[in-house]
Amino acid sequence: METPFFEVTHYINGEFVNSPLQFEKLYPATNQVIGTVAEGKQAEVDRAVSAAKNAFKTWGKMSASERRPILRAFAEGIRKNAAELARIETFDVGRAIRENNIHYIKRIANNIEYFADFAALHGSESYPMDSGYINYVLRQPVGVAVLITPWNIPMLLSTWKIGPALAFGNTAILKPAESTPIGAWKLAQIAHEAGVPAGVFNVVQGFGPNSAGAYLTSHPDVRLISFTGETSTGQAILKAAAGTNMARVSFELGGKGPNIIFDDADIERALAISQKAAFVNQGEVCLAGSRILVQRGIYNEFVERFAAKLTNETVIGDPLDPATTMGALNSREHLERVMGYLEVGGYEGKLLIGGDQPDLPAPFNEGNFLNPTIITDVVPSCRVCQEEIFGPVVTILPFDEEDEAIQIANDVKYGLSAVVQTGNTGRAIRVSNQIDAGTVWVNDWFVRDLRVPFGGMKASGVGREGGHYSMEFYTEMKNVCIANQ
Ligand code: NDP
């Protein structure tokens, strides 16, 4: 099938606008140029913030029930465009299209619909006093929200922010990652067609650190920043906001998730969950269970069967082919970074499988593909066990006792998510309660309920989003205290 060519623009104040500067969009599977992208600078950022500030005067005053049908139409538009969105996400990310299935697109739409409903259906508290005075709490929109997303799961992560930001009455500017601009532009088209008023939702494209992202986060009229990306970028944003707008922040940052498998776990299931947890989206997932810890009694069996499973079941190649199970890493630069971890010196252990690129026919021989990789015989303190590699690479280590597993699991700077696999409920609870992670999955991975708090501990984040936790972040609380005489 012919690869389309995308002319990707910003979306500001209800219009699709270009910039004097443009950059190229490459397809991760071939490194061919598949589009041009408008590059936002200070001027575009100023226009978008001013449009959002102006639109806030109306959108912020509408009731959540009035906003609800508009946002529901946006969600419906996402569902209607499912096939095109699935292809776009593959062109943006490089992920195998079979992972952009109907379930994935539904999750994108639900991110908008759920918060539209939540905001409309939710009340607020009142606190009557013995003296007869009464307090009531209002939750009012904050203002102009800046939403900055990474390149790994762009549509899911951006709608996870757009939904609550707009539903609670804020106006928003989305800044997608430079390598995944197409999906944000397409979402803007869907929002436009759904009747989201001009200026309520804007997209500004940008390129790198001295570009739209940096200008947005330091703009004086921005009141709120929701950011997902690397811990070091989060630190830069925190500094920028502290010195300028003092915007409230919510950060979802990097991870290095442990996947702890006890010898009482169902090993068949543990193998399947471990494969999913580490290799979905080529391992480019903040929640990846990339540090597998296996109890000694089943260690050898697990390692042998896991290596065979990955070797036999992974089909790498054309991401648009429904038979492909693993696509390309997002950029050549990122592939080199991941492979850098696999060079001698990154670890002192054994490269059991992978570490190399698959042999593919043209044009995919130019793509950023990497075979699934297992490293064993490493100590927990080495770089590959400590740093977020963000690719199809796992380390597998043995442990003897529960306490040792918990200690290894917690001995990293991150604390985003963990997997615990065991057939013993008491053990599941004991271990889960002691792990430093914002989310622990027992006997599964990446199961999401939009009501639960999502975010990370330690270097993995600041704050939580989801359900009423999103409401806390995306609204200002105001207490009104009324005298009874
Ligand atoms: P980056 O931090 O490099 O980039 C994220 C976004 O921030 C991009 O849109 C980027 O723009 C923008 N940006 C870069 N510099 C600045 C700046 N100074 N000010 C404002 N914005 C800026 O992350 P990646 O895109 O590389 O994504 C991978 C990271 O995201 C991993 O660490 C991963 O763990 C994390 N992540 C965390 C998740 C979570 O929920 N905790 C979920 C998914 C990913 P540009 O692309 O133009 O440079």
Coordinates of C-alpha atoms and ligand atoms in Angstrom, one line a residue:
M1 CA 0.0 0.0 0.0
E2 CA 1.2 3.5 -0.9
T3 CA 2.5 5.6 2.1
P4 CA 0.5 8.8 2.3
F5 CA 2.3 12.2 2.7
F6 CA 1.1 14.4 5.5
E7 CA 1.3 18.2 5.6
V8 CA 0.9 18.6 9.3
T9 CA -0.1 22.0 10.7
H10 CA -0.9 23.6 14.0
Y11 CA -4.5 24.1 15.1
I12 CA -4.9 27.5 16.6
N13 CA -8.2 29.3 17.3
G14 CA -10.2 26.9 15.2
E15 CA -7.9 27.2 12.2
F16 CA -5.2 24.9 10.7
V17 CA -2.2 27.1 10.3
N18 CA 1.3 26.7 9.0
S19 CA 4.6 28.3 10.1
P20 CA 7.5 29.8 8.1
L21 CA 9.6 27.0 9.5
Q22 CA 8.9 23.3 8.9
F23 CA 10.6 20.0 9.8
E24 CA 10.4 16.5 8.3
K25 CA 8.4 13.7 9.7
L26 CA 10.0 10.3 9.2
Y27 CA 8.3 6.9 9.2
P28 CA 10.1 4.8 11.9
A29 CA 9.7 1.6 9.9
T30 CA 11.6 2.9 6.9
N31 CA 13.1 6.3 7.9
Q32 CA 11.5 7.7 4.7
V33 CA 10.1 11.2 4.9
I34 CA 6.3 10.9 5.1
G35 CA 5.4 14.5 5.9
T36 CA 6.3 18.0 6.8
V37 CA 5.4 19.6 10.1
A38 CA 4.9 23.2 11.0
E39 CA 7.4 24.2 13.7
G40 CA 6.0 26.4 16.4
K41 CA 8.0 29.1 18.0
Q42 CA 7.2 32.0 20.3
A43 CA 4.7 33.6 17.8
E44 CA 2.6 30.5 17.4
V45 CA 2.7 29.9 21.2
D46 CA 1.6 33.4 21.9
R47 CA -1.3 33.1 19.4
A48 CA -2.4 29.8 20.8
V49 CA -2.3 31.0 24.4
S50 CA -4.2 34.1 23.6
A51 CA -6.9 32.1 21.7
A52 CA -7.2 29.7 24.6
K53 CA -7.4 32.6 27.1
N54 CA -10.1 34.2 25.1
A55 CA -12.1 31.0 24.6
F56 CA -11.9 30.3 28.3
K57 CA -14.2 33.3 28.9
T58 CA -17.0 31.4 27.4
W59 CA -16.1 27.7 27.7
G60 CA -15.1 28.2 31.4
K61 CA -18.6 29.6 32.2
M62 CA -20.6 26.9 30.4
S63 CA -21.9 24.2 32.7
A64 CA -20.4 20.7 32.5
S65 CA -23.8 19.5 31.1
E66 CA -23.5 22.0 28.2
R67 CA -19.9 20.9 27.5
R68 CA -20.8 17.2 27.7
P69 CA -22.6 16.8 24.3
I70 CA -19.8 18.6 22.5
L71 CA -17.1 16.3 24.0
R72 CA -19.3 13.3 23.5
A73 CA -19.4 14.2 19.8
F74 CA -15.6 14.5 19.8
A75 CA -15.4 10.9 21.3
E76 CA -17.8 9.7 18.7
G77 CA -15.7 11.2 16.0
I78 CA -12.7 9.3 17.3
R79 CA -14.7 6.0 17.1
K80 CA -15.9 6.8 13.6
N81 CA -12.3 7.5 12.4
A82 CA -10.9 4.3 14.0
A83 CA -9.3 2.8 11.0
E84 CA -7.5 6.1 10.0
L85 CA -6.4 6.8 13.5
A86 CA -4.9 3.3 13.8
R87 CA -2.8 3.8 10.6
I88 CA -1.8 7.3 11.7
E89 CA -0.6 6.0 15.1
T90 CA 1.5 3.4 13.3
F91 CA 3.0 6.1 11.0
D92 CA 3.7 8.3 14.0
V93 CA 5.1 5.7 16.4
G94 CA 6.2 2.7 14.3
R95 CA 4.1 0.3 16.4
A96 CA 2.5 -2.8 14.8
I97 CA -1.0 -1.9 13.6
R98 CA -2.5 -5.0 15.3
E99 CA -1.9 -3.2 18.6
N100 CA -3.9 -0.2 17.4
N101 CA -7.0 -2.4 17.5
I102 CA -10.6 -1.4 18.2
H103 CA -9.9 -1.9 21.9
Y104 CA -7.2 0.7 21.7
I105 CA -9.2 3.2 19.8
K106 CA -12.1 2.7 22.2
R107 CA -9.8 3.6 25.1
I108 CA -8.9 6.8 23.3
A109 CA -12.5 7.8 22.8
N110 CA -13.4 6.8 26.4
N111 CA -10.7 9.1 27.8
I112 CA -12.8 12.0 26.4
E113 CA -16.3 10.5 27.0
Y114 CA -15.6 9.4 30.6
F115 CA -14.5 12.8 31.8
A116 CA -17.3 14.6 29.9
D117 CA -19.8 12.4 31.8
F118 CA -17.9 12.6 35.1
A119 CA -17.8 16.4 35.1
A120 CA -21.5 16.6 34.3
L121 CA -22.6 14.1 36.9
H122 CA -20.4 15.0 39.8
G123 CA -21.6 17.3 42.6
S124 CA -19.6 19.0 45.3
E125 CA -19.4 19.0 49.1
S126 CA -21.1 21.2 51.7
Y127 CA -20.1 21.6 55.3
P128 CA -22.8 22.9 57.6
M129 CA -21.5 24.3 60.9
D130 CA -23.0 24.1 64.4
S131 CA -23.3 27.9 64.4
G132 CA -25.7 27.6 61.4
Y133 CA -23.2 28.9 58.9
I134 CA -22.9 26.8 55.8
N135 CA -19.8 26.2 53.6
Y136 CA -20.2 24.9 50.0
V137 CA -17.3 24.0 47.8
L138 CA -17.2 25.0 44.2
R139 CA -14.9 23.4 41.6
Q140 CA -14.1 25.9 39.0
P141 CA -11.9 25.6 35.9
V142 CA -8.3 26.7 36.3
G143 CA -7.7 28.4 32.9
V144 CA -5.3 27.8 30.1
A145 CA -3.9 24.2 30.3
V146 CA -0.8 23.1 28.5
L147 CA -0.7 19.4 27.7
I148 CA 2.7 18.0 26.7
T149 CA 2.9 14.4 25.5
P150 CA 5.7 11.9 24.6
W151 CA 6.0 9.9 21.4
N152 CA 5.4 6.4 22.6
I153 CA 1.6 6.2 23.0
P154 CA 0.6 9.6 21.8
M155 CA -3.2 9.3 21.2
L156 CA -3.9 7.5 24.4
L157 CA -1.8 9.8 26.5
S158 CA -3.0 13.0 24.9
T159 CA -6.7 12.2 25.2
W160 CA -6.0 11.2 28.8
K161 CA -5.2 14.9 29.4
I162 CA -7.5 16.5 26.8
G163 CA -10.6 14.8 28.3
P164 CA -10.4 16.1 31.8
A165 CA -8.9 19.4 30.9
L166 CA -11.8 20.3 28.6
A167 CA -14.6 18.6 30.6
F168 CA -13.8 20.6 33.7
G169 CA -14.0 23.8 31.7
N170 CA -10.4 24.6 31.0
T171 CA -9.1 25.5 27.5
A172 CA -6.1 23.6 26.2
I173 CA -3.0 23.6 24.1
L174 CA -1.6 20.2 23.2
K175 CA 2.1 20.0 22.3
P176 CA 2.9 16.6 20.9
A177 CA 6.4 15.1 20.6
E178 CA 8.2 16.2 17.4
S179 CA 8.3 12.6 16.0
T180 CA 4.5 12.0 16.5
P181 CA 2.8 15.1 15.2
I182 CA 0.2 13.5 12.9
G183 CA -2.1 12.1 15.5
A184 CA -2.5 15.4 17.3
W185 CA -3.3 17.1 14.1
K186 CA -5.9 14.5 13.2
L187 CA -7.4 14.7 16.7
A188 CA -7.7 18.5 16.1
Q189 CA -9.6 17.8 12.8
I190 CA -12.0 15.5 14.7
A191 CA -12.5 18.0 17.5
H192 CA -13.2 20.7 14.9
E193 CA -15.8 18.6 13.1
A194 CA -17.4 17.8 16.4
G195 CA -18.0 21.5 17.1
V196 CA -15.5 22.1 19.8
P197 CA -15.5 25.9 19.8
A198 CA -12.5 27.8 18.4
G199 CA -9.7 28.3 20.8
V200 CA -11.0 25.7 23.3
F201 CA -8.6 23.1 22.0
N202 CA -5.4 24.0 20.2
V203 CA -2.4 22.1 18.9
V204 CA 1.0 23.7 18.6
Q205 CA 3.7 21.5 17.0
G206 CA 7.3 21.9 18.1
F207 CA 10.8 20.5 17.7
G208 CA 13.1 19.9 20.6
P209 CA 13.9 21.7 23.8
N210 CA 14.2 25.3 22.6
S211 CA 10.9 25.3 20.9
A212 CA 7.1 25.3 21.5
G213 CA 7.2 23.2 24.6
A214 CA 9.7 25.5 26.4
Y215 CA 7.8 28.6 25.3
L216 CA 4.4 27.2 26.4
T217 CA 5.6 26.1 29.9
S218 CA 7.1 29.5 30.6
H219 CA 4.2 31.6 29.2
P220 CA 2.8 33.9 31.9
D221 CA -0.9 33.2 31.0
V222 CA -0.6 29.4 31.4
R223 CA -2.2 28.2 34.6
L224 CA -1.7 24.4 34.4
I225 CA 0.8 22.0 32.9
S226 CA 0.2 18.3 32.5
F227 CA 3.3 16.6 31.2
T228 CA 4.2 13.1 30.3
G229 CA 7.8 12.4 29.3
E230 CA 11.3 11.9 30.6
T231 CA 12.2 12.8 34.2
S232 CA 14.9 15.2 33.0
T233 CA 12.4 17.2 30.8
G234 CA 10.0 17.3 33.8
Q235 CA 12.8 18.9 35.8
A236 CA 13.3 21.5 33.1
I237 CA 9.6 22.3 33.0
L238 CA 9.4 22.6 36.8
K239 CA 12.2 25.1 36.7
A240 CA 10.6 27.1 33.8
A241 CA 7.2 27.2 35.5
A242 CA 8.7 28.1 38.9
G243 CA 10.4 31.1 37.4
T244 CA 7.5 32.4 35.3
N245 CA 3.8 31.4 35.6
M246 CA 3.9 29.2 38.8
A247 CA 1.4 26.9 36.9
R248 CA 0.2 23.9 38.8
V249 CA 1.9 20.7 37.4
S250 CA 1.1 17.1 37.1
F251 CA 4.0 14.9 35.8
E252 CA 4.0 11.3 34.6
L253 CA 7.6 10.5 34.1
G254 CA 9.9 7.5 33.4
G255 CA 9.8 4.1 34.9
K256 CA 11.8 0.9 35.4
G257 CA 9.1 -1.5 36.5
P258 CA 9.9 -4.8 38.3
N259 CA 8.0 -7.9 37.3
I260 CA 8.3 -10.3 40.3
I261 CA 7.5 -13.9 39.6
F262 CA 7.2 -16.3 42.6
D263 CA 7.5 -20.0 42.2
D264 CA 3.9 -20.5 43.1
A265 CA 2.7 -18.5 40.1
D266 CA 1.0 -20.2 37.1
I267 CA 4.1 -20.3 34.9
E268 CA 2.2 -20.4 31.6
R269 CA 0.4 -17.3 32.5
A270 CA 3.5 -15.6 33.9
L271 CA 5.3 -16.2 30.6
A272 CA 2.4 -14.6 28.7
I273 CA 2.1 -11.6 31.1
S274 CA 5.9 -11.0 31.0
Q275 CA 5.9 -11.0 27.2
K276 CA 3.1 -8.5 27.1
A277 CA 4.5 -6.3 29.9
A278 CA 8.0 -6.0 28.3
F279 CA 7.4 -6.1 24.6
V280 CA 4.1 -4.4 23.8
N281 CA 4.8 -1.2 21.8
Q282 CA 8.5 -2.5 21.3
G283 CA 9.0 -2.0 25.0
E284 CA 8.6 1.7 24.6
V285 CA 6.2 1.9 27.6
C286 CA 6.8 3.8 30.8
L287 CA 5.0 1.0 32.6
A288 CA 7.0 -1.8 31.0
G289 CA 7.9 -4.7 33.3
S290 CA 11.5 -4.6 32.1
R291 CA 13.2 -6.0 35.2
I292 CA 12.0 -9.5 35.6
L293 CA 12.8 -11.1 39.0
V294 CA 12.2 -14.8 39.2
Q295 CA 12.3 -17.0 42.3
R296 CA 15.2 -19.4 42.1
G297 CA 13.1 -22.6 42.1
I298 CA 11.6 -21.8 38.6
Y299 CA 14.4 -19.5 37.3
N300 CA 16.0 -21.8 34.8
E301 CA 12.8 -23.1 33.5
F302 CA 11.4 -19.6 33.1
V303 CA 14.4 -18.2 31.4
E304 CA 14.6 -21.1 28.9
R305 CA 10.9 -21.0 28.1
F306 CA 10.7 -17.2 27.9
A307 CA 13.6 -17.0 25.4
A308 CA 12.0 -19.7 23.3
K309 CA 8.6 -18.0 23.4
L310 CA 10.0 -14.7 22.3
T311 CA 12.1 -16.3 19.5
N312 CA 9.2 -18.3 18.2
E313 CA 6.3 -15.9 18.6
T314 CA 7.8 -12.5 17.6
V315 CA 7.2 -11.4 14.1
I316 CA 9.1 -8.2 13.3
G317 CA 8.7 -6.2 10.1
D318 CA 6.2 -4.1 8.2
P319 CA 4.1 -2.5 11.0
L320 CA 1.1 -2.2 8.7
D321 CA 1.0 -6.0 8.1
P322 CA -1.6 -7.5 10.5
A323 CA 0.7 -10.5 11.1
T324 CA 3.5 -8.3 12.5
T325 CA 3.7 -8.5 16.3
M326 CA 6.5 -6.0 16.9
G327 CA 7.1 -2.8 15.0
A328 CA 10.0 -0.3 14.8
L329 CA 11.5 1.9 17.5
N330 CA 10.4 5.5 17.2
S331 CA 13.6 7.0 15.8
R332 CA 17.1 6.1 14.6
E333 CA 18.5 8.2 17.5
H334 CA 16.4 6.3 20.0
L335 CA 17.4 2.9 18.5
E336 CA 21.1 3.9 18.8
R337 CA 20.5 4.9 22.4
V338 CA 18.9 1.5 23.2
M339 CA 21.6 -0.4 21.4
G340 CA 24.2 1.7 23.3
Y341 CA 23.0 -0.1 26.5
L342 CA 23.7 -3.4 24.8
E343 CA 27.4 -2.7 24.2
V344 CA 30.0 -4.1 26.5
G345 CA 30.2 -1.9 29.5
G346 CA 26.4 -1.3 29.7
Y347 CA 26.2 -4.6 31.7
E348 CA 28.3 -7.4 32.9
G349 CA 26.3 -10.4 32.1
K350 CA 25.0 -12.5 29.3
L351 CA 23.1 -11.4 26.2
L352 CA 20.9 -14.5 26.0
I353 CA 18.9 -13.5 22.8
G354 CA 18.6 -10.4 20.6
G355 CA 20.7 -7.3 20.8
D356 CA 20.8 -7.1 17.0
Q357 CA 18.6 -5.8 14.2
P358 CA 16.5 -8.3 12.2
D359 CA 17.3 -9.0 8.6
L360 CA 14.4 -7.4 6.7
P361 CA 13.8 -6.7 3.0
A362 CA 13.8 -3.1 1.7
P363 CA 12.5 -0.6 2.6
F364 CA 12.3 -2.0 6.2
N365 CA 16.0 -2.7 6.2
E366 CA 16.4 1.0 6.8
G367 CA 13.9 1.0 9.7
N368 CA 14.6 1.2 13.5
F369 CA 13.9 -2.5 14.3
L370 CA 15.5 -4.4 17.1
N371 CA 15.1 -8.0 18.0
P372 CA 13.6 -8.8 21.4
T373 CA 16.5 -8.9 23.8
I374 CA 17.1 -10.8 27.1
I375 CA 20.0 -10.1 29.4
T376 CA 20.8 -12.5 32.2
D377 CA 23.5 -13.0 34.9
V378 CA 23.6 -9.3 35.8
V379 CA 23.7 -7.7 39.2
P380 CA 20.9 -5.3 40.2
S381 CA 23.2 -2.3 40.4
C382 CA 24.4 -2.4 36.8
R383 CA 23.2 0.3 34.3
V384 CA 20.8 -2.0 32.4
C385 CA 19.0 -2.8 35.7
Q386 CA 18.9 0.8 36.9
E387 CA 18.2 3.0 33.9
E388 CA 15.1 3.2 31.7
I389 CA 16.1 1.7 28.4
F390 CA 12.6 2.1 26.7
G391 CA 13.0 -0.6 24.2
P392 CA 12.5 -4.4 23.7
V393 CA 15.1 -5.3 26.3
V394 CA 14.6 -7.1 29.6
T395 CA 16.9 -8.2 32.3
I396 CA 16.1 -11.4 34.3
L397 CA 17.5 -12.0 37.7
P398 CA 17.0 -14.7 40.3
F399 CA 16.0 -14.1 44.0
D400 CA 15.4 -16.4 46.9
E401 CA 13.1 -14.8 49.5
E402 CA 10.2 -12.3 49.4
D403 CA 12.2 -9.6 51.2
E404 CA 15.1 -9.9 48.7
A405 CA 12.7 -9.4 45.8
I406 CA 11.1 -6.3 47.4
Q407 CA 14.6 -4.9 48.1
I408 CA 15.7 -5.3 44.5
A409 CA 12.4 -4.0 43.2
N410 CA 12.7 -0.8 45.2
D411 CA 16.4 -0.2 44.6
V412 CA 16.0 2.1 41.6
K413 CA 15.3 5.8 41.4
Y414 CA 11.9 5.2 39.7
G415 CA 8.5 4.2 41.2
L416 CA 5.9 4.1 38.5
S417 CA 4.5 0.5 38.3
A418 CA 5.2 -3.1 39.2
V419 CA 3.9 -6.6 38.5
V420 CA 3.6 -9.3 41.1
Q421 CA 2.9 -12.8 39.9
T422 CA 1.9 -15.4 42.6
G423 CA -0.8 -17.9 43.4
N424 CA -0.8 -16.8 47.1
T425 CA -3.1 -14.0 47.9
G426 CA -1.4 -13.2 51.2
R427 CA 1.9 -12.9 49.5
A428 CA 0.4 -10.7 46.7
I429 CA -0.9 -8.3 49.3
R430 CA 2.3 -8.3 51.5
V431 CA 4.6 -7.7 48.5
S432 CA 2.3 -5.1 46.7
N433 CA 2.0 -3.1 49.9
Q434 CA 5.8 -2.7 50.2
I435 CA 6.7 -1.9 46.6
D436 CA 7.5 1.7 45.7
A437 CA 5.1 2.2 42.8
G438 CA 2.1 4.2 41.9
T439 CA 0.4 1.1 40.5
V440 CA 1.0 -2.6 41.2
W441 CA -0.7 -5.2 39.0
V442 CA -1.1 -8.7 40.5
N443 CA -1.1 -11.5 37.9
D444 CA -1.6 -9.1 35.0
W445 CA -0.3 -5.8 33.5
F446 CA -1.7 -2.5 32.1
V447 CA -5.3 -3.0 33.2
R448 CA -6.7 0.5 33.5
D449 CA -9.8 1.7 35.1
L450 CA -10.2 5.5 34.5
R451 CA -11.5 6.0 38.1
V452 CA -8.2 5.0 39.8
P453 CA -5.3 7.2 40.6
F454 CA -2.5 7.0 38.1
G455 CA 1.0 8.4 38.5
G456 CA 4.4 7.6 40.0
M457 CA 6.5 7.8 43.1
K458 CA 10.1 9.0 43.4
A459 CA 11.5 10.1 40.0
S460 CA 8.4 8.7 38.2
G461 CA 6.1 11.6 38.8
V462 CA 4.4 14.4 40.7
G463 CA 0.7 14.0 41.4
R464 CA -2.0 11.6 40.3
E465 CA -4.6 11.7 37.5
G466 CA -7.7 9.6 36.9
G467 CA -11.4 9.9 38.1
H468 CA -11.7 12.5 40.9
Y469 CA -7.9 12.8 41.2
S470 CA -8.1 14.4 37.8
M471 CA -10.9 16.7 39.0
E472 CA -8.6 17.8 41.9
F473 CA -5.9 18.7 39.4
Y474 CA -8.0 20.3 36.6
T475 CA -10.2 22.4 38.9
E476 CA -9.7 25.2 41.3
M477 CA -11.5 24.6 44.6
K478 CA -13.3 27.5 46.2
N479 CA -15.1 27.4 49.5
V480 CA -18.0 29.8 50.0
C481 CA -19.0 30.3 53.6
I482 CA -22.5 31.9 54.2
A483 CA -23.7 33.4 57.4
N484 CA -27.2 32.3 58.5
Q485 CA -28.3 35.8 59.5
Ligands
NDP1 P1 10.7 13.8 26.4 O1 10.7 14.2 27.8 O2 11.9 13.9 25.6 O3 9.6 14.6 25.6 C1 8.2 14.7 26.0 C2 7.6 15.9 25.5 O4 8.2 17.1 26.1 C3 7.8 16.1 24.0 O5 6.6 16.7 23.4 C4 8.9 17.1 23.9 O6 9.0 17.8 22.7 C5 8.6 18.0 25.0 N1 9.8 18.8 25.5 C6 11.1 18.6 25.4 N2 11.8 19.5 26.0 C7 10.9 20.3 26.6 C8 11.0 21.5 27.4 N3 12.2 22.0 27.7 N4 9.9 22.1 27.8 C9 8.7 21.6 27.5 N5 8.5 20.5 26.7 C10 9.6 19.9 26.3 O7 10.1 12.3 26.4 P2 10.0 11.3 25.2 O8 9.1 11.9 24.2 O9 11.3 10.9 24.9 O10 9.1 10.1 25.8 C11 9.7 9.1 26.5 C12 9.6 9.3 28.0 O11 8.3 9.4 28.4 C13 10.1 8.1 28.8 O12 10.9 8.5 29.9 C14 8.9 7.5 29.4 O13 9.0 6.7 30.5 C15 8.0 8.7 29.6 N6 6.6 8.3 29.7 C16 6.0 8.3 30.9 C17 4.7 7.8 31.1 C18 4.0 7.9 32.4 O14 2.8 7.8 32.4 N7 4.7 8.0 33.5 C19 3.9 7.3 29.9 C20 4.7 7.4 28.7 C21 6.0 7.8 28.6 P3 10.0 17.4 21.5 O15 9.6 16.0 21.1 O16 9.7 18.4 20.4 O17 11.4 17.4 22.0

